[in-house]
Short mmCIF file of C-alpha atoms in Angstrom, two decimals:
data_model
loop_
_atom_site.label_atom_id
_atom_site.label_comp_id
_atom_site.label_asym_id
_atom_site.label_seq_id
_atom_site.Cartn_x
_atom_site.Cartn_y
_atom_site.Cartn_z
CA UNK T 1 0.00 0.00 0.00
CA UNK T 2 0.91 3.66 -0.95
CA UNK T 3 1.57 6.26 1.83
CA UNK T 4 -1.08 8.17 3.59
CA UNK T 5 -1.69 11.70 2.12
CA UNK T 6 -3.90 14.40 2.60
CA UNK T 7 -6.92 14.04 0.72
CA UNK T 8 -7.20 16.88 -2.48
CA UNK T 9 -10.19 18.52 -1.06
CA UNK T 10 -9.15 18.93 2.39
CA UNK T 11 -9.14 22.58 2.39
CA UNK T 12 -6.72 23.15 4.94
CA UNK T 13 -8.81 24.33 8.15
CA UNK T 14 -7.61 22.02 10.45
CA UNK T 15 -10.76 19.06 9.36
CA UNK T 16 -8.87 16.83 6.85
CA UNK T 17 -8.95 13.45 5.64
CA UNK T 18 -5.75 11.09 4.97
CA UNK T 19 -6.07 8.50 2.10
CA UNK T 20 -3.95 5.52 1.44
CA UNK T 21 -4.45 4.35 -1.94
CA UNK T 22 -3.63 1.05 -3.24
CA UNK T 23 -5.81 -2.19 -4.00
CA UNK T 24 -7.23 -1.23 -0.94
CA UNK T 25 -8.03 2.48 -0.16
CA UNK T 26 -7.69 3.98 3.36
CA UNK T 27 -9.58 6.59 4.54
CA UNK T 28 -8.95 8.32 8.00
CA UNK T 29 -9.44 11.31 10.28
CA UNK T 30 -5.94 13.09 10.56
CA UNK T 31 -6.85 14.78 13.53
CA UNK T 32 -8.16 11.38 15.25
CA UNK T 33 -5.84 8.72 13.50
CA UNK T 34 -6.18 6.47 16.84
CA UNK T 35 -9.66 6.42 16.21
CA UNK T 36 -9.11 4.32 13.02
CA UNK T 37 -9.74 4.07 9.28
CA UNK T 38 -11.96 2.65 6.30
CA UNK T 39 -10.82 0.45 4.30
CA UNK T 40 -12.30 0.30 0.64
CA UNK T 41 -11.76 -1.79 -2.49
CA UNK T 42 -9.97 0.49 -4.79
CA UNK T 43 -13.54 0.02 -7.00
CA UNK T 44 -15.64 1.00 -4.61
CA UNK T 45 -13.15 4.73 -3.72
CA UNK T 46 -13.10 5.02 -7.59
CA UNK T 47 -16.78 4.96 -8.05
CA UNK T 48 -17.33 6.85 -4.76
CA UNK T 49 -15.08 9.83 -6.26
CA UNK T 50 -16.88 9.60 -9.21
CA UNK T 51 -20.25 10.13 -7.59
CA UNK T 52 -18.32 13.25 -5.42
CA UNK T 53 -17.13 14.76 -8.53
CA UNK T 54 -20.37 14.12 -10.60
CA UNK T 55 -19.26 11.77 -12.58
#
């Protein structure tokens, strides 16, 4: 799996999201990492950007 990145629309105000792509995508909280993450099928974070960017 890739490294954990800031997701693109995080705007920068201190509520941001870390992604981990890869076969399997991670989502997480960067201000609560302890807390956890989501894991996704790299499908299912495609077609769930798709729907975010109205595709």
């Amino acid at each position: 799996m890739n490294e954990w990145h800031k997701s693109s629309y995080s705007a920068g105000g201190g509520n941001c999201v870390e992604v981990r792509e890869g076969l399997v995508t991670g989502i997480r909280d960067t201000q609560n990492r302890a807390q956890g993450q989501i894991d996704l099928p790299s499908a299912e974070w495609i077609a769930l950007m798709g729907a975010v960017r109205g595709q």
